[in-house]
mmCIF file of N, CA and C in Angstrom:
data_model
loop_
_atom_site.group_PDB
_atom_site.id
_atom_site.type_symbol
_atom_site.label_atom_id
_atom_site.label_comp_id
_atom_site.label_asym_id
_atom_site.label_seq_id
_atom_site.Cartn_x
_atom_site.Cartn_y
_atom_site.Cartn_z
ATOM 1 N N MET A 1 -10.596 0.381 -2.142
ATOM 2 C CA MET A 1 -9.446 0.500 -1.284
ATOM 3 C C MET A 1 -8.217 0.718 -2.177
ATOM 4 N N VAL A 2 -7.446 1.719 -1.865
ATOM 5 C CA VAL A 2 -6.224 2.027 -2.605
ATOM 6 C C VAL A 2 -5.050 1.309 -1.939
ATOM 7 N N ASN A 3 -4.164 0.762 -2.746
ATOM 8 C CA ASN A 3 -3.022 0.011 -2.246
ATOM 9 C C ASN A 3 -2.078 0.931 -1.466
ATOM 10 N N PRO A 4 -1.817 0.657 -0.181
ATOM 11 C CA PRO A 4 -0.940 1.507 0.632
ATOM 12 C C PRO A 4 0.481 1.605 0.081
ATOM 13 N N PHE A 5 0.978 0.529 -0.512
ATOM 14 C CA PHE A 5 2.324 0.551 -1.099
ATOM 15 C C PHE A 5 2.384 1.557 -2.241
ATOM 16 N N HIS A 6 1.334 1.595 -3.058
ATOM 17 C CA HIS A 6 1.282 2.530 -4.183
ATOM 18 C C HIS A 6 1.229 3.976 -3.686
ATOM 19 N N VAL A 7 0.471 4.212 -2.623
ATOM 20 C CA VAL A 7 0.399 5.558 -2.037
ATOM 21 C C VAL A 7 1.771 5.980 -1.526
ATOM 22 N N ASN A 8 2.461 5.077 -0.833
ATOM 23 C CA ASN A 8 3.778 5.385 -0.289
ATOM 24 C C ASN A 8 4.772 5.705 -1.404
ATOM 25 N N ARG A 9 4.779 4.891 -2.466
ATOM 26 C CA ARG A 9 5.703 5.128 -3.580
ATOM 27 C C ARG A 9 5.389 6.449 -4.278
ATOM 28 N N SER A 10 4.118 6.757 -4.452
ATOM 29 C CA SER A 10 3.735 8.009 -5.099
ATOM 30 C C SER A 10 4.144 9.204 -4.256
ATOM 31 N N LYS A 11 4.003 9.066 -2.946
ATOM 32 C CA LYS A 11 4.392 10.145 -2.043
ATOM 33 C C LYS A 11 5.889 10.405 -2.151
ATOM 34 N N LYS A 12 6.679 9.333 -2.229
ATOM 35 C CA LYS A 12 8.129 9.490 -2.338
ATOM 36 C C LYS A 12 8.528 10.110 -3.672
ATOM 37 N N LEU A 13 7.820 9.772 -4.742
ATOM 38 C CA LEU A 13 8.141 10.331 -6.054
ATOM 39 C C LEU A 13 7.797 11.813 -6.141
ATOM 40 N N ASN A 14 6.693 12.201 -5.524
ATOM 41 C CA ASN A 14 6.215 13.578 -5.633
ATOM 42 C C ASN A 14 6.754 14.502 -4.560
ATOM 43 N N ASP A 15 7.295 13.956 -3.497
ATOM 44 C CA ASP A 15 7.752 14.771 -2.376
ATOM 45 C C ASP A 15 9.164 14.342 -2.014
ATOM 46 N N HIS A 16 10.116 15.201 -2.224
ATOM 47 C CA HIS A 16 11.507 14.847 -2.003
ATOM 48 C C HIS A 16 11.970 15.092 -0.570
ATOM 49 N N LEU A 17 11.093 15.580 0.286
ATOM 50 C CA LEU A 17 11.446 15.763 1.689
ATOM 51 C C LEU A 17 11.418 14.409 2.387
ATOM 52 N N GLN A 18 12.311 14.201 3.313
ATOM 53 C CA GLN A 18 12.406 12.923 4.003
ATOM 54 C C GLN A 18 11.561 12.886 5.275
ATOM 55 N N THR A 19 10.658 13.824 5.427
ATOM 56 C CA THR A 19 9.825 13.837 6.627
ATOM 57 C C THR A 19 8.677 12.852 6.482
ATOM 58 N N LYS A 20 8.312 12.238 7.588
ATOM 59 C CA LYS A 20 7.165 11.340 7.590
ATOM 60 C C LYS A 20 6.010 12.112 8.206
ATOM 61 N N ASN A 21 4.979 12.298 7.439
ATOM 62 C CA ASN A 21 3.869 13.110 7.874
ATOM 63 C C ASN A 21 2.578 12.450 7.405
ATOM 64 N N GLU A 22 1.799 11.954 8.331
ATOM 65 C CA GLU A 22 0.566 11.251 7.980
ATOM 66 C C GLU A 22 -0.468 12.184 7.351
ATOM 67 N N GLN A 23 -0.296 13.480 7.499
ATOM 68 C CA GLN A 23 -1.237 14.417 6.899
ATOM 69 C C GLN A 23 -1.089 14.465 5.387
ATOM 70 N N LYS A 24 0.036 13.994 4.861
ATOM 71 C CA LYS A 24 0.243 13.988 3.413
ATOM 72 C C LYS A 24 -0.583 12.902 2.738
ATOM 73 N N ASP A 25 -0.835 11.809 3.433
ATOM 74 C CA ASP A 25 -1.490 10.655 2.821
ATOM 75 C C ASP A 25 -2.844 10.979 2.189
ATOM 76 N N PRO A 26 -3.754 11.670 2.875
ATOM 77 C CA PRO A 26 -5.042 11.964 2.240
ATOM 78 C C PRO A 26 -4.894 12.795 0.963
ATOM 79 N N LEU A 27 -3.951 13.721 0.957
ATOM 80 C CA LEU A 27 -3.729 14.539 -0.231
ATOM 81 C C LEU A 27 -3.194 13.690 -1.380
ATOM 82 N N VAL A 28 -2.257 12.806 -1.079
ATOM 83 C CA VAL A 28 -1.699 11.919 -2.110
ATOM 84 C C VAL A 28 -2.793 11.006 -2.657
ATOM 85 N N ILE A 29 -3.612 10.427 -1.774
ATOM 86 C CA ILE A 29 -4.695 9.547 -2.212
ATOM 87 C C ILE A 29 -5.684 10.315 -3.079
ATOM 88 N N ALA A 30 -6.035 11.529 -2.685
ATOM 89 C CA ALA A 30 -6.968 12.334 -3.477
ATOM 90 C C ALA A 30 -6.401 12.630 -4.863
ATOM 91 N N ARG A 31 -5.121 12.943 -4.942
ATOM 92 C CA ARG A 31 -4.503 13.209 -6.250
ATOM 93 C C ARG A 31 -4.487 11.958 -7.117
ATOM 94 N N LEU A 32 -4.143 10.821 -6.517
ATOM 95 C CA LEU A 32 -4.139 9.564 -7.270
ATOM 96 C C LEU A 32 -5.533 9.241 -7.805
ATOM 97 N N MET A 33 -6.549 9.425 -6.976
ATOM 98 C CA MET A 33 -7.925 9.151 -7.400
ATOM 99 C C MET A 33 -8.355 10.112 -8.501
ATOM 100 N N ARG A 34 -8.035 11.387 -8.337
ATOM 101 C CA ARG A 34 -8.415 12.397 -9.327
ATOM 102 C C ARG A 34 -7.801 12.096 -10.685
ATOM 103 N N ASP A 35 -6.525 11.703 -10.661
ATOM 104 C CA ASP A 35 -5.796 11.469 -11.909
ATOM 105 C C ASP A 35 -5.983 10.055 -12.449
ATOM 106 N N GLY A 36 -6.648 9.198 -11.696
ATOM 107 C CA GLY A 36 -6.850 7.823 -12.133
ATOM 108 C C GLY A 36 -5.586 6.991 -12.077
ATOM 109 N N ARG A 37 -4.636 7.403 -11.244
ATOM 110 C CA ARG A 37 -3.352 6.690 -11.138
ATOM 111 C C ARG A 37 -3.320 5.850 -9.864
ATOM 112 N N PHE A 38 -4.119 4.824 -9.828
ATOM 113 C CA PHE A 38 -4.134 3.953 -8.660
ATOM 114 C C PHE A 38 -4.489 2.542 -9.092
ATOM 115 N N ARG A 39 -4.167 1.606 -8.252
ATOM 116 C CA ARG A 39 -4.545 0.210 -8.458
ATOM 117 C C ARG A 39 -5.325 -0.245 -7.239
ATOM 118 N N TYR A 40 -6.293 -1.064 -7.488
ATOM 119 C CA TYR A 40 -7.052 -1.621 -6.381
ATOM 120 C C TYR A 40 -6.226 -2.697 -5.686
ATOM 121 N N SER A 41 -6.365 -2.777 -4.388
ATOM 122 C CA SER A 41 -5.711 -3.852 -3.640
ATOM 123 C C SER A 41 -6.411 -5.163 -3.966
ATOM 124 N N ARG A 42 -5.638 -6.202 -4.048
ATOM 125 C CA ARG A 42 -6.198 -7.519 -4.327
ATOM 126 C C ARG A 42 -6.372 -8.246 -3.006
ATOM 127 N N LEU A 43 -7.598 -8.546 -2.665
ATOM 128 C CA LEU A 43 -7.889 -9.261 -1.428
ATOM 129 C C LEU A 43 -7.844 -10.759 -1.716
ATOM 130 N N LEU A 44 -6.945 -11.447 -1.043
ATOM 131 C CA LEU A 44 -6.774 -12.877 -1.274
ATOM 132 C C LEU A 44 -7.869 -13.668 -0.578
ATOM 133 N N GLU A 45 -8.264 -14.757 -1.223
ATOM 134 C CA GLU A 45 -9.282 -15.641 -0.658
ATOM 135 C C GLU A 45 -8.844 -17.084 -0.830
ATOM 136 N N GLY A 46 -9.390 -17.950 -0.034
ATOM 137 C CA GLY A 46 -9.177 -19.380 -0.187
ATOM 138 C C GLY A 46 -7.731 -19.801 0.008
ATOM 139 N N VAL A 47 -7.250 -20.625 -0.927
ATOM 140 C CA VAL A 47 -5.916 -21.204 -0.831
ATOM 141 C C VAL A 47 -4.842 -20.119 -0.837
ATOM 142 N N GLU A 48 -5.026 -19.086 -1.660
ATOM 143 C CA GLU A 48 -4.030 -18.004 -1.709
ATOM 144 C C GLU A 48 -3.886 -17.326 -0.354
ATOM 145 N N ALA A 49 -5.001 -17.067 0.311
ATOM 146 C CA ALA A 49 -4.963 -16.438 1.635
ATOM 147 C C ALA A 49 -4.293 -17.361 2.652
ATOM 148 N N GLU A 50 -4.589 -18.650 2.570
ATOM 149 C CA GLU A 50 -3.967 -19.608 3.491
ATOM 150 C C GLU A 50 -2.460 -19.686 3.273
ATOM 151 N N LEU A 51 -2.028 -19.669 2.020
ATOM 152 C CA LEU A 51 -0.595 -19.699 1.725
ATOM 153 C C LEU A 51 0.112 -18.468 2.278
ATOM 154 N N ARG A 52 -0.504 -17.303 2.103
ATOM 155 C CA ARG A 52 0.103 -16.078 2.630
ATOM 156 C C ARG A 52 0.195 -16.140 4.147
ATOM 157 N N ASN A 53 -0.877 -16.558 4.798
ATOM 158 C CA ASN A 53 -0.866 -16.657 6.261
ATOM 159 C C ASN A 53 0.179 -17.655 6.738
ATOM 160 N N GLY A 54 0.275 -18.791 6.061
ATOM 161 C CA GLY A 54 1.269 -19.794 6.431
ATOM 162 C C GLY A 54 2.689 -19.278 6.282
ATOM 163 N N THR A 55 2.941 -18.550 5.207
ATOM 164 C CA THR A 55 4.269 -17.977 4.983
ATOM 165 C C THR A 55 4.608 -16.955 6.058
ATOM 166 N N THR A 56 3.638 -16.137 6.421
ATOM 167 C CA THR A 56 3.850 -15.133 7.466
ATOM 168 C C THR A 56 4.155 -15.804 8.803
ATOM 169 N N LEU A 57 3.375 -16.806 9.150
ATOM 170 C CA LEU A 57 3.604 -17.512 10.416
ATOM 171 C C LEU A 57 4.955 -18.215 10.422
ATOM 172 N N ARG A 58 5.324 -18.811 9.307
ATOM 173 C CA ARG A 58 6.610 -19.506 9.227
ATOM 174 C C ARG A 58 7.773 -18.541 9.442
ATOM 175 N N SER A 59 7.676 -17.357 8.839
ATOM 176 C CA SER A 59 8.768 -16.384 8.999
ATOM 177 C C SER A 59 8.858 -15.870 10.436
ATOM 178 N N LYS A 60 7.734 -15.847 11.143
ATOM 179 C CA LYS A 60 7.744 -15.381 12.534
ATOM 180 C C LYS A 60 8.395 -16.383 13.486
ATOM 181 N N ILE A 61 8.285 -17.672 13.187
ATOM 182 C CA ILE A 61 8.834 -18.669 14.108
ATOM 183 C C ILE A 61 10.288 -19.013 13.810
ATOM 184 N N GLN A 62 10.803 -18.540 12.714
ATOM 185 C CA GLN A 62 12.209 -18.831 12.384
ATOM 186 C C GLN A 62 13.145 -17.871 13.055
#
């Protein structure tokens, strides 16, 4: 799984148009994979996942 934030940042760096077009994403992902310029997403487990969920819930109720 490729990190969506990394794809978005790469798209902004390589494409100076301000249009939002979901058709660009597969092309950007393919280029990142081809060039080896990607990071794997880190899937949280255990206490880390619970902390993230708790923080998200806390921000929603404030």
